[in-house]
mmCIF file of N, CA and C in Angstrom:
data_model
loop_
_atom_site.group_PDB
_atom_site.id
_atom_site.type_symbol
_atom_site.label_atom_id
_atom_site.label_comp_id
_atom_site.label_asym_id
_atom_site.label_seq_id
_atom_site.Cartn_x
_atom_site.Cartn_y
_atom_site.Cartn_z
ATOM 1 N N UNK A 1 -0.915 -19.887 3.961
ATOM 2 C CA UNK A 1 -1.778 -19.125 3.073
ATOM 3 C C UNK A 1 -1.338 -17.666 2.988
ATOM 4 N N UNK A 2 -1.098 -17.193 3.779
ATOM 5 C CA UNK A 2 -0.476 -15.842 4.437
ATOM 6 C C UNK A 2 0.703 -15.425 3.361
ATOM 7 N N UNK A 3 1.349 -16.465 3.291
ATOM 8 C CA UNK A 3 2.933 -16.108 2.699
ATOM 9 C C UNK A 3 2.524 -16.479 1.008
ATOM 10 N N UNK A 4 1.701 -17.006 0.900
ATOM 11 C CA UNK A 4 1.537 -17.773 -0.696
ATOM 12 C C UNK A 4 0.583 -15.898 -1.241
ATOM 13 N N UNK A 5 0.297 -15.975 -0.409
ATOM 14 C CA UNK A 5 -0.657 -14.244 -0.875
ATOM 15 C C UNK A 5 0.686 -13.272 -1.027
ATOM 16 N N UNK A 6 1.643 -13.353 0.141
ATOM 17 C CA UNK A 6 2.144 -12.239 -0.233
ATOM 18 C C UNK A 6 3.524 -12.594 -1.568
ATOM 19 N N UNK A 7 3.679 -13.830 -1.773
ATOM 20 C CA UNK A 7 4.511 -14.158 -2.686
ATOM 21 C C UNK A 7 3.283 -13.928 -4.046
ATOM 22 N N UNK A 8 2.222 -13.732 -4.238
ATOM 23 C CA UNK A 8 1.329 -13.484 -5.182
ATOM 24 C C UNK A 8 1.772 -11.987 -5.589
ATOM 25 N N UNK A 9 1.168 -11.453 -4.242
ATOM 26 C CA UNK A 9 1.456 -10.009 -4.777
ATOM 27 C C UNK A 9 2.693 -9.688 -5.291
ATOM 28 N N UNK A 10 3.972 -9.576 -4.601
ATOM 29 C CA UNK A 10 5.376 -9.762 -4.946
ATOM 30 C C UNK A 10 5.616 -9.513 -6.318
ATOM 31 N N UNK A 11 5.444 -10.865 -6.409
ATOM 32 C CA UNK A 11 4.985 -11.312 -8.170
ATOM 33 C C UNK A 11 4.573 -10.710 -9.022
ATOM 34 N N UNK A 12 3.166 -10.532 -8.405
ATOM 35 C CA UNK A 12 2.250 -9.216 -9.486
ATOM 36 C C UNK A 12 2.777 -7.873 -9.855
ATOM 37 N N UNK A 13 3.668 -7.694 -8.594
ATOM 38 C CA UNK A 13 4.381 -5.913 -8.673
ATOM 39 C C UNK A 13 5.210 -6.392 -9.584
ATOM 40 N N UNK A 14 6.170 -6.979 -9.882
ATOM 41 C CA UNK A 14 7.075 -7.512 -10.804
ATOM 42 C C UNK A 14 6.625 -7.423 -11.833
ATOM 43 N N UNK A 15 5.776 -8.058 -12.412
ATOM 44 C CA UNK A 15 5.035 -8.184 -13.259
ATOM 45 C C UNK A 15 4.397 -7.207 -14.131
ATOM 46 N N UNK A 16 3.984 -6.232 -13.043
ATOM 47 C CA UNK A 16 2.924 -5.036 -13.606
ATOM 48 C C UNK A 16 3.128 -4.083 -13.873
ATOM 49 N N UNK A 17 4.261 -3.679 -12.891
ATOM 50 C CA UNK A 17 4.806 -2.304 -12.439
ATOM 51 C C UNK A 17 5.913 -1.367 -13.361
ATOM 52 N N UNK A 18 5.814 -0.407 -14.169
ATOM 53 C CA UNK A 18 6.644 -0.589 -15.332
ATOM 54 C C UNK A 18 6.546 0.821 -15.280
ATOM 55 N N UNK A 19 6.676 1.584 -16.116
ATOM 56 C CA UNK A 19 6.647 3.310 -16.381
ATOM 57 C C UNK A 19 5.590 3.597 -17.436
ATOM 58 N N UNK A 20 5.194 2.647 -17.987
ATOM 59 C CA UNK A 20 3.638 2.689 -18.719
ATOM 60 C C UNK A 20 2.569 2.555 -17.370
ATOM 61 N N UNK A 21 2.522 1.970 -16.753
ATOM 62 C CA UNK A 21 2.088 1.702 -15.805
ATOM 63 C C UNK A 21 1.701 3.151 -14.747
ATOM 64 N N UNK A 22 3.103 3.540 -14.298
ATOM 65 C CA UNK A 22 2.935 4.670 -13.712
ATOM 66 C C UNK A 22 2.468 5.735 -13.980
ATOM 67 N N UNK A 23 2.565 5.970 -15.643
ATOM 68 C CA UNK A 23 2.248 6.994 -16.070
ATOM 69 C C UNK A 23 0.492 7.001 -16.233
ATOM 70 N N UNK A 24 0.213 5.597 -16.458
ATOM 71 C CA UNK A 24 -1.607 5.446 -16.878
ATOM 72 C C UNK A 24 -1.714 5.918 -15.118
ATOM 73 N N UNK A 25 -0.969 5.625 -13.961
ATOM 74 C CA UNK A 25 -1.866 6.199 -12.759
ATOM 75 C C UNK A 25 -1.667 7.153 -12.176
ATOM 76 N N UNK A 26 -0.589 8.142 -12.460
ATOM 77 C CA UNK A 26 -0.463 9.460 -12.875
ATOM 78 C C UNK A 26 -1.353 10.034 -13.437
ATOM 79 N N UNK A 27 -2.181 9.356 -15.037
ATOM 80 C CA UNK A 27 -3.587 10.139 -15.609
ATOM 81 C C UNK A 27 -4.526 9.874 -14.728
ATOM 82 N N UNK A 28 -4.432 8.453 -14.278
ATOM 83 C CA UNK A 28 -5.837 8.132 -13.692
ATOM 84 C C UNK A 28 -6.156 8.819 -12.078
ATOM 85 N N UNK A 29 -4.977 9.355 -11.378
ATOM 86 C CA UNK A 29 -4.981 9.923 -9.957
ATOM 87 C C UNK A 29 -4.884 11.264 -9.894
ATOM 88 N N UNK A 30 -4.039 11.584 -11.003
ATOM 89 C CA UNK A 30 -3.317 13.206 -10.604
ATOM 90 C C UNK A 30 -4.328 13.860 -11.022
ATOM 91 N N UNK A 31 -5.465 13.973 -11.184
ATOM 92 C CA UNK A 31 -6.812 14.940 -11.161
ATOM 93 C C UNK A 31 -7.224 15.253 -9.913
ATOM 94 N N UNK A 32 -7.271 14.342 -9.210
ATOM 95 C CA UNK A 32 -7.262 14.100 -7.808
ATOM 96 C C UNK A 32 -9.019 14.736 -7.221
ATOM 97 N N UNK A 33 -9.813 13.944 -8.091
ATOM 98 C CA UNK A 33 -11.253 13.938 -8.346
ATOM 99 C C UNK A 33 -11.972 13.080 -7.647
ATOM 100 N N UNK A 34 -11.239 12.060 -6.753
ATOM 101 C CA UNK A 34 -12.160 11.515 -6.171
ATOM 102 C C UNK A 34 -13.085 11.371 -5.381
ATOM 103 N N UNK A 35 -12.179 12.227 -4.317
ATOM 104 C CA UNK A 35 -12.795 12.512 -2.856
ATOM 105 C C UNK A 35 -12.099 13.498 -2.546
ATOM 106 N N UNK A 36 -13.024 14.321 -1.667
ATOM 107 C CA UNK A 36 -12.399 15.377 -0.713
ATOM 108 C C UNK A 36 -13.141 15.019 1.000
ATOM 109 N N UNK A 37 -12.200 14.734 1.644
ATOM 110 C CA UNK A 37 -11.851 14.137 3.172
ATOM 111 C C UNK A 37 -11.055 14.180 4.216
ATOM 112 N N UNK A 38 -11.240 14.490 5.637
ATOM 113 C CA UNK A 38 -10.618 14.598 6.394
ATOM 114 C C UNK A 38 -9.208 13.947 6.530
ATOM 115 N N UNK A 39 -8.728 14.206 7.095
ATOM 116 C CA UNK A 39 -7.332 13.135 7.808
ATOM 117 C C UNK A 39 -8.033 11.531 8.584
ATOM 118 N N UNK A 40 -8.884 12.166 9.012
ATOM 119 C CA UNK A 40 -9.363 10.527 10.273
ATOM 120 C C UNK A 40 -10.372 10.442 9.174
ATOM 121 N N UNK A 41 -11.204 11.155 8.245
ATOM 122 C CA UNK A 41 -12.435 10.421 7.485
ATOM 123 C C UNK A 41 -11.500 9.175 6.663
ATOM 124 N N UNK A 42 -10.479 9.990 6.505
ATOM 125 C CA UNK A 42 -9.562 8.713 5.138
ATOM 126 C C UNK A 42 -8.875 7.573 6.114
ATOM 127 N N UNK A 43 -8.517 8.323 7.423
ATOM 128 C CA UNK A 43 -8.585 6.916 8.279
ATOM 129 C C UNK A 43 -9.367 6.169 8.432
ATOM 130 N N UNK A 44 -10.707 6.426 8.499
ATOM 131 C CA UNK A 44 -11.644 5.496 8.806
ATOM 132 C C UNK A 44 -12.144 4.337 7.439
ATOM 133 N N UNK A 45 -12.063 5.328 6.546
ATOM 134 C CA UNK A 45 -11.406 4.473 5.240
ATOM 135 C C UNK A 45 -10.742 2.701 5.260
ATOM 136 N N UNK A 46 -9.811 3.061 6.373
ATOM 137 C CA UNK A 46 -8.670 2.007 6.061
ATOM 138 C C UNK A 46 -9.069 0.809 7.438
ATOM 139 N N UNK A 47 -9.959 1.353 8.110
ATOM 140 C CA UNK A 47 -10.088 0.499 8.988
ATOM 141 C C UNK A 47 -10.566 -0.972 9.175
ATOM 142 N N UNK A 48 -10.680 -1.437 8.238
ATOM 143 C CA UNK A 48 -10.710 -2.710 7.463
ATOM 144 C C UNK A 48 -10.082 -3.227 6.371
ATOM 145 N N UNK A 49 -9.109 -2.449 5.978
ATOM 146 C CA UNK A 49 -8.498 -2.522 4.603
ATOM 147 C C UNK A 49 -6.890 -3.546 5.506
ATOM 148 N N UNK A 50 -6.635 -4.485 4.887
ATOM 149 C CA UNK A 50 -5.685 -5.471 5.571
ATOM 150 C C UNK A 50 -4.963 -5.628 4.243
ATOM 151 N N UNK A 51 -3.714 -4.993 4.470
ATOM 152 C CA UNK A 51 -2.399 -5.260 3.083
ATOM 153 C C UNK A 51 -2.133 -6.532 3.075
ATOM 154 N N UNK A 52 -2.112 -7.188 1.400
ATOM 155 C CA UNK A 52 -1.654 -8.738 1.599
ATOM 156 C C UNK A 52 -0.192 -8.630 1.061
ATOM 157 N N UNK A 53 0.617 -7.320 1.507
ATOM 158 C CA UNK A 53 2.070 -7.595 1.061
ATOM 159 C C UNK A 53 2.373 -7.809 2.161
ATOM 160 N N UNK A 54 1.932 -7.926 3.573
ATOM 161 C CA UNK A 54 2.668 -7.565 4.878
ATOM 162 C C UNK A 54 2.700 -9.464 5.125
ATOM 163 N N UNK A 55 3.749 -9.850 5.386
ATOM 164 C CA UNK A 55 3.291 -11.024 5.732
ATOM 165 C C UNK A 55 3.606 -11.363 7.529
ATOM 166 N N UNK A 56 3.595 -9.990 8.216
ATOM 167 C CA UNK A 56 3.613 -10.357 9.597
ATOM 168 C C UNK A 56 2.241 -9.884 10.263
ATOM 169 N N UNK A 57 1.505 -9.409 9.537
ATOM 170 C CA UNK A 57 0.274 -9.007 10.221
ATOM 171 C C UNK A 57 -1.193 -9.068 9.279
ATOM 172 N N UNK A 58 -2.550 -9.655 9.823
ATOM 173 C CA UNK A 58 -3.324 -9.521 9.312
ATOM 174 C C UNK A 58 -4.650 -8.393 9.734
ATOM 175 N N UNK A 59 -3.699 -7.566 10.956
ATOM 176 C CA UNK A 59 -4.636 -6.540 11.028
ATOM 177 C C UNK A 59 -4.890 -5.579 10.481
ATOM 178 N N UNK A 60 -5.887 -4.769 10.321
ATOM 179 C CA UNK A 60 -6.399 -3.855 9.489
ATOM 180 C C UNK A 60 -5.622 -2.549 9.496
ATOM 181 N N UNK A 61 -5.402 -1.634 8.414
ATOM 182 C CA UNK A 61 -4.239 -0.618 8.170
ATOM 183 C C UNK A 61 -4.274 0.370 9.019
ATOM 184 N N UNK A 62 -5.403 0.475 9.595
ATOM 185 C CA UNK A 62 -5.685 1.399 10.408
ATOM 186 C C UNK A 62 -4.531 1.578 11.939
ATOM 187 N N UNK A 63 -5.330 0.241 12.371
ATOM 188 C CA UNK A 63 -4.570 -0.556 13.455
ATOM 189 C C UNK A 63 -2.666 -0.351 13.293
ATOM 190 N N UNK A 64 -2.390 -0.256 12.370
ATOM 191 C CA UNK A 64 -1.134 -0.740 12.440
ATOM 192 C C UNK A 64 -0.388 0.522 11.851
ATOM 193 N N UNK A 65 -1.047 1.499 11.242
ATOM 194 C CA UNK A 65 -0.340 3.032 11.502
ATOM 195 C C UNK A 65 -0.704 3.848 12.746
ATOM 196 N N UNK A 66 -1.521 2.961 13.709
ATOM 197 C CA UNK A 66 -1.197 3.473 15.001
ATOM 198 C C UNK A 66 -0.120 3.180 15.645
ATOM 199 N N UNK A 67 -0.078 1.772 15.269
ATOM 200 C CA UNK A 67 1.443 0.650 16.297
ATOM 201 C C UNK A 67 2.148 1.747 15.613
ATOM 202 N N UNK A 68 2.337 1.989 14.121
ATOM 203 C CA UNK A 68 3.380 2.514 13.643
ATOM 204 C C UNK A 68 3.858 3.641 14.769
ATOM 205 N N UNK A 69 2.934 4.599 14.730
ATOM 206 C CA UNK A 69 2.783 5.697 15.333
ATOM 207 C C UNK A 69 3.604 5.703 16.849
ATOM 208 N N UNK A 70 3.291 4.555 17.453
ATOM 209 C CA UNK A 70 3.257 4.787 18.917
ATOM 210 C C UNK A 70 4.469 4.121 19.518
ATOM 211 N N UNK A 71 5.240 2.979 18.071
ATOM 212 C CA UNK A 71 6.761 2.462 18.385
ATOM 213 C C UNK A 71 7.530 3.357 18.292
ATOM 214 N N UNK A 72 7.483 4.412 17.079
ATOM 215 C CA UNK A 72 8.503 5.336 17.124
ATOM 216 C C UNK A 72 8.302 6.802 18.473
ATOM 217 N N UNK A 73 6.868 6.800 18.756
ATOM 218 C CA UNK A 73 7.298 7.870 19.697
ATOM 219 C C UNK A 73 7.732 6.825 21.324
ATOM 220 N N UNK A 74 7.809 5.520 21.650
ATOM 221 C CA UNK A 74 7.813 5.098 22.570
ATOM 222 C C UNK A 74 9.301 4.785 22.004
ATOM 223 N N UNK A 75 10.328 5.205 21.106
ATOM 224 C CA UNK A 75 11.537 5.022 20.711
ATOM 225 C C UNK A 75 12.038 6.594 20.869
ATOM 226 N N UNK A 76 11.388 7.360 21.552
ATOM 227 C CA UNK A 76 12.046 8.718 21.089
ATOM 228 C C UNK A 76 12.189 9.450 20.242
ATOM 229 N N UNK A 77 11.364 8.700 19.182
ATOM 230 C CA UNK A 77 12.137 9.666 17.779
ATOM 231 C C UNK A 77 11.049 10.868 17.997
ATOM 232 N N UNK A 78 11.361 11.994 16.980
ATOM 233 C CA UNK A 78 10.472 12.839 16.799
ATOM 234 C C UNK A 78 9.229 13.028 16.263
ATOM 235 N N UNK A 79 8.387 14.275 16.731
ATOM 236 C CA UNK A 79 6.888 14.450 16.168
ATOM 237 C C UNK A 79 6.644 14.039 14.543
ATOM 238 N N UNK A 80 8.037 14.506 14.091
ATOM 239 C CA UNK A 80 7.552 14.815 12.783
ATOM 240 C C UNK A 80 7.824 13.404 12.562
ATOM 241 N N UNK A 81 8.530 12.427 12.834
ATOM 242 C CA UNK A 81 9.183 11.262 12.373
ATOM 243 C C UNK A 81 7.577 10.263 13.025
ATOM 244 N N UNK A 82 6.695 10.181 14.067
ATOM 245 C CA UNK A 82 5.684 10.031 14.897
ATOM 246 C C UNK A 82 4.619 10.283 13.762
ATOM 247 N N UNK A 83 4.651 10.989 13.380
ATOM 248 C CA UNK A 83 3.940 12.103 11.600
ATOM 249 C C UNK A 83 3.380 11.092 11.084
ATOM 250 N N UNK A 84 5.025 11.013 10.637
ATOM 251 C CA UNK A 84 5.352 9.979 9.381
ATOM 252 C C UNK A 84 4.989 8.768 9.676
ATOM 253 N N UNK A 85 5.152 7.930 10.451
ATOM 254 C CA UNK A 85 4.765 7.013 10.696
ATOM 255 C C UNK A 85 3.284 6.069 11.011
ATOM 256 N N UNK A 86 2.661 7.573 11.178
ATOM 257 C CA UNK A 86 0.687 7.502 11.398
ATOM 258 C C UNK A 86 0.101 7.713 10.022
ATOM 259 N N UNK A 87 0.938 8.055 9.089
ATOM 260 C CA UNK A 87 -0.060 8.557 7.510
ATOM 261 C C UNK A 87 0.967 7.735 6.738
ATOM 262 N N UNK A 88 1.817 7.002 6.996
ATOM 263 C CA UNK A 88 2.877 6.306 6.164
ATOM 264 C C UNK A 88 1.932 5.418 4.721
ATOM 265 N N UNK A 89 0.613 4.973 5.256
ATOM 266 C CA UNK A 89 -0.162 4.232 4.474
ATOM 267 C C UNK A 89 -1.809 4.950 4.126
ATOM 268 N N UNK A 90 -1.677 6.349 4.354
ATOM 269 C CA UNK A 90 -3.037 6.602 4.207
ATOM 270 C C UNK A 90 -3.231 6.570 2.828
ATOM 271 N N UNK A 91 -2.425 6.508 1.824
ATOM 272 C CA UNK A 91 -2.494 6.280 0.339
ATOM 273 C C UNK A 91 -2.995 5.732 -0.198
ATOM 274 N N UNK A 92 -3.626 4.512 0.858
ATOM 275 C CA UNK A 92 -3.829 3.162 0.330
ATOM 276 C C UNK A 92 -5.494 3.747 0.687
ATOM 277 N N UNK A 93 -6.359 4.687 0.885
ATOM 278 C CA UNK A 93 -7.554 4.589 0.431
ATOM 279 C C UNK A 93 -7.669 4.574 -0.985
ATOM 280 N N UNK A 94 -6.707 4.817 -2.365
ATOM 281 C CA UNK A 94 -6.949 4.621 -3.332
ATOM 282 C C UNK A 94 -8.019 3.195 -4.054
ATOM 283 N N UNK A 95 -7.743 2.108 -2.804
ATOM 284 C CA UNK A 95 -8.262 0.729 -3.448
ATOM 285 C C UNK A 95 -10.376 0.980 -3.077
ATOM 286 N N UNK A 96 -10.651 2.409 -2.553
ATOM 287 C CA UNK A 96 -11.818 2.647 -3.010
ATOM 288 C C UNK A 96 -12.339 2.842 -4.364
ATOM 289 N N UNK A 97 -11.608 3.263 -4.772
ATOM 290 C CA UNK A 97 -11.471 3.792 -6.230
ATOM 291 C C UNK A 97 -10.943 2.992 -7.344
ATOM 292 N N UNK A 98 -10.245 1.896 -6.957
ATOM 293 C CA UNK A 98 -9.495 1.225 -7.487
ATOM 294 C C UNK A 98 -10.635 0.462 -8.301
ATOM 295 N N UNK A 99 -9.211 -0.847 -9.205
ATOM 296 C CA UNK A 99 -9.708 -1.769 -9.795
ATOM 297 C C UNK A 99 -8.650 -3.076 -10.001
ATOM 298 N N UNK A 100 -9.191 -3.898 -10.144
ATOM 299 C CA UNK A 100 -8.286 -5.411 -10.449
ATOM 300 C C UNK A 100 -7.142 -5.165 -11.000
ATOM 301 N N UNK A 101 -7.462 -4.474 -12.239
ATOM 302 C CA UNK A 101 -7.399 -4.017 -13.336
ATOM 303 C C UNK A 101 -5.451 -3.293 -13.417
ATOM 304 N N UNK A 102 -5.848 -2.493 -12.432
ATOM 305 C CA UNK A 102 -4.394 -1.584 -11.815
ATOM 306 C C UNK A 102 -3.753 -2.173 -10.344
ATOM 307 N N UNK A 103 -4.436 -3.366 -9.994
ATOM 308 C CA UNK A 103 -3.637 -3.612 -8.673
ATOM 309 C C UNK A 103 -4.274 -2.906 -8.050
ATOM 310 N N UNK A 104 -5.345 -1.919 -7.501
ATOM 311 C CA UNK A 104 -5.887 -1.596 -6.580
ATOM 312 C C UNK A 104 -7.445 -2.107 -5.945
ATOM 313 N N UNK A 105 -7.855 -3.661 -6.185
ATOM 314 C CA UNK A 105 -9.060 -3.799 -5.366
ATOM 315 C C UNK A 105 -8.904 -4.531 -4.477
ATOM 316 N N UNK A 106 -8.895 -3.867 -3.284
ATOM 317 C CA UNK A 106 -9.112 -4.542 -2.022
ATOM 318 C C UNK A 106 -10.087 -4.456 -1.563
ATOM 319 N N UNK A 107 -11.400 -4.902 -2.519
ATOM 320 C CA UNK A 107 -12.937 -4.878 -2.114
ATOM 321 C C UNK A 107 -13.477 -6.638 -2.310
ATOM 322 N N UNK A 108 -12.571 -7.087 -3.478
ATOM 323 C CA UNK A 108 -13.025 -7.740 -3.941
ATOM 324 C C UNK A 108 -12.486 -9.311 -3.446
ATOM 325 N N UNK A 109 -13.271 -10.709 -3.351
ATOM 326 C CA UNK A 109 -12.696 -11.473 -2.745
ATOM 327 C C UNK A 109 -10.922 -12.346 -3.130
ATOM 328 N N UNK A 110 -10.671 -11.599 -4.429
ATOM 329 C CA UNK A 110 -9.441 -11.771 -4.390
ATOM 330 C C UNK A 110 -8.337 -10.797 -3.708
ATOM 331 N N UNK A 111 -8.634 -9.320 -3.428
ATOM 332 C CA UNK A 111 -7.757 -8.677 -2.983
ATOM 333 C C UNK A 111 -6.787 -8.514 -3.390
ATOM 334 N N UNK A 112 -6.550 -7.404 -4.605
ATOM 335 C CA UNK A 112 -5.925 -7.410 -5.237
ATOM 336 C C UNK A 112 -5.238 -6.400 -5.279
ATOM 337 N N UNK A 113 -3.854 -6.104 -4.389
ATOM 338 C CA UNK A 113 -3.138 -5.071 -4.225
ATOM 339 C C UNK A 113 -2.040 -4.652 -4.557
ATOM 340 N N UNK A 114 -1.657 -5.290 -5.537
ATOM 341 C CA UNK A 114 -0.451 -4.878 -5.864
ATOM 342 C C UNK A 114 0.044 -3.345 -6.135
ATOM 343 N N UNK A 115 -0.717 -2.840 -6.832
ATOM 344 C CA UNK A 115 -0.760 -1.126 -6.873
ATOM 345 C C UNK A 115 -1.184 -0.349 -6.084
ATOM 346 N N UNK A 116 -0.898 -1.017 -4.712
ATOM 347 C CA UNK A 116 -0.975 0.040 -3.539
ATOM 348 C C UNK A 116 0.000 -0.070 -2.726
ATOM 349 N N UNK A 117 0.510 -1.108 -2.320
ATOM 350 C CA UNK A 117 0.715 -1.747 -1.303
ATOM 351 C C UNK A 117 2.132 -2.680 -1.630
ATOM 352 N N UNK A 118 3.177 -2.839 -0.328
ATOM 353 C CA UNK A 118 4.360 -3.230 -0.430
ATOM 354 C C UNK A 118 5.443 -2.216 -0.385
ATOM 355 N N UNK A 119 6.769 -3.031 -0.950
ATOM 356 C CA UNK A 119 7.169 -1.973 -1.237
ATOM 357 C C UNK A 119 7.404 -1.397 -2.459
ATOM 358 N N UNK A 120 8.463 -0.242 -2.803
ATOM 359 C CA UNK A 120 8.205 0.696 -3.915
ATOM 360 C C UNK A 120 9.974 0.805 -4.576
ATOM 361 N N UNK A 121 9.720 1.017 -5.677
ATOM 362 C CA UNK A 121 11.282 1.068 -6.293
ATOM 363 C C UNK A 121 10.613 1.979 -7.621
ATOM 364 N N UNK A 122 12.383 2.671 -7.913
ATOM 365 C CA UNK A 122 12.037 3.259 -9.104
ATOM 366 C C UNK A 122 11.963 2.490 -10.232
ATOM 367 N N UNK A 123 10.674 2.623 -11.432
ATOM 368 C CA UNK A 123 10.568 2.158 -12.456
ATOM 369 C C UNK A 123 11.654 2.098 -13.571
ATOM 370 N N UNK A 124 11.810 1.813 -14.219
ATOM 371 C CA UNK A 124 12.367 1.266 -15.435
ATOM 372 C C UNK A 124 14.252 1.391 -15.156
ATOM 373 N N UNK A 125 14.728 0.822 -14.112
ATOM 374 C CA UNK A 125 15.801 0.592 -13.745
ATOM 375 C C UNK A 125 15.885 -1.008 -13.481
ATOM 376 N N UNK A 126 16.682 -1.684 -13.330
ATOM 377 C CA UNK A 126 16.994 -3.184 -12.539
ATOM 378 C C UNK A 126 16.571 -2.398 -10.772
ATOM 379 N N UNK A 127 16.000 -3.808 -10.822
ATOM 380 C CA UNK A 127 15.625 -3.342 -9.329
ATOM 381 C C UNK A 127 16.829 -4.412 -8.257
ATOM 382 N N UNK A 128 17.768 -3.841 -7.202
ATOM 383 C CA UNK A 128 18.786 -4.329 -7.061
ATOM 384 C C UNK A 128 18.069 -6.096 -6.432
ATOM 385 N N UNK A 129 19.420 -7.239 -6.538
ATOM 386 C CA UNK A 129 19.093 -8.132 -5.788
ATOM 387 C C UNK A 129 18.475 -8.182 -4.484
ATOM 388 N N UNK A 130 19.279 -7.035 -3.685
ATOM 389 C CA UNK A 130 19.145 -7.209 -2.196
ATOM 390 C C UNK A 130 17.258 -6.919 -2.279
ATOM 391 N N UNK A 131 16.572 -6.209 -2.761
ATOM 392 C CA UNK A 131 15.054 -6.463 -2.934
ATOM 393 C C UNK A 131 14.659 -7.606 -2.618
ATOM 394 N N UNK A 132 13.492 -7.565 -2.107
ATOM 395 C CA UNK A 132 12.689 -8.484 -1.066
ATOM 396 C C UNK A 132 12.564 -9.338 -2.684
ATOM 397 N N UNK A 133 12.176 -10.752 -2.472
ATOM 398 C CA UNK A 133 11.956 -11.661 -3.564
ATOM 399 C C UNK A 133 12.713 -11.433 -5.156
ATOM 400 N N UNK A 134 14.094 -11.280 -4.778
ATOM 401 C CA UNK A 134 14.850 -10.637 -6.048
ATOM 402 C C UNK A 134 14.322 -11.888 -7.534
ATOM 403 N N UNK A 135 13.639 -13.168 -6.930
ATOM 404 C CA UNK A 135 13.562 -14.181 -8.508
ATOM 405 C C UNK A 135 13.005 -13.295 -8.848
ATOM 406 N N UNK A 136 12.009 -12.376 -8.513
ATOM 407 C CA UNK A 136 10.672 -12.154 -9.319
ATOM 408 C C UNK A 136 11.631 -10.755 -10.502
ATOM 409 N N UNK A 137 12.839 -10.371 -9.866
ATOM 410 C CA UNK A 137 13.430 -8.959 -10.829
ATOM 411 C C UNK A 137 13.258 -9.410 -11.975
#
């Protein structure tokens, strides 16, 4: 079930993701009207929010930009790289705000994330083979 979700989403980014696309969430974000919130308030945000592009984990986003957090400093790397790795996904409180509509509801019992979540390529280029699920290019 796990993998059939994230071959959904996959799909859907393929599908959806275009430079019309970007630009309608460019109008619809770059006001940046939604909320005004802490660093940990927008964490707490995510603490139930579970990405269905990840297909190795079903824990909540929260949870897992800590692991993020705590492999790279238990690897040595640096603060700032430690940073990066704890806010890598705080973006994804957008699916408060979201809708089906754009790939952002992860409220709803379909969970619908494509416009948050996965990974990211530039628009209106071929996106190369080596890309995760290249049928869907």
């Amino acid at each position: 079930k796990q993998y059939d979700n994230v071959l959904r989403h996959y799909r859907s980014m393929r599908e959806n993701q275009c430079v019309a696309f970007v630009r309608g969430m460019h109008e619809k974000w770059g006001r940046l009207d939604k909320a005004e919130m802490t660093i940990w308030e927008a964490f707490e945000k995510l603490a139930d929010f579970v990405d269905t592009s990840d297909p190795d984990t079903t824990s909540p986003n929260l949870e897992h930009m800590f692991q993020t957090a705590e492999g790279l400093r238990q690897a040595g790397e640096p603060d700032w790289m430690q940073l990066t790795g704890l806010i890598h996904d705080l973006g994804k409180v957008l699916y408060l705000w979201g809708d089906a509509k754009d790939g952002q509801d992860a409220r709803s019992t379909e969970s619908v994330q494509w416009g948050i979540g996965g990974d990211t390529w530039v628009v209106g280029c071929p996106i190369p083979p080596s890309a995760i699920f290249p049928e869907f290019n």
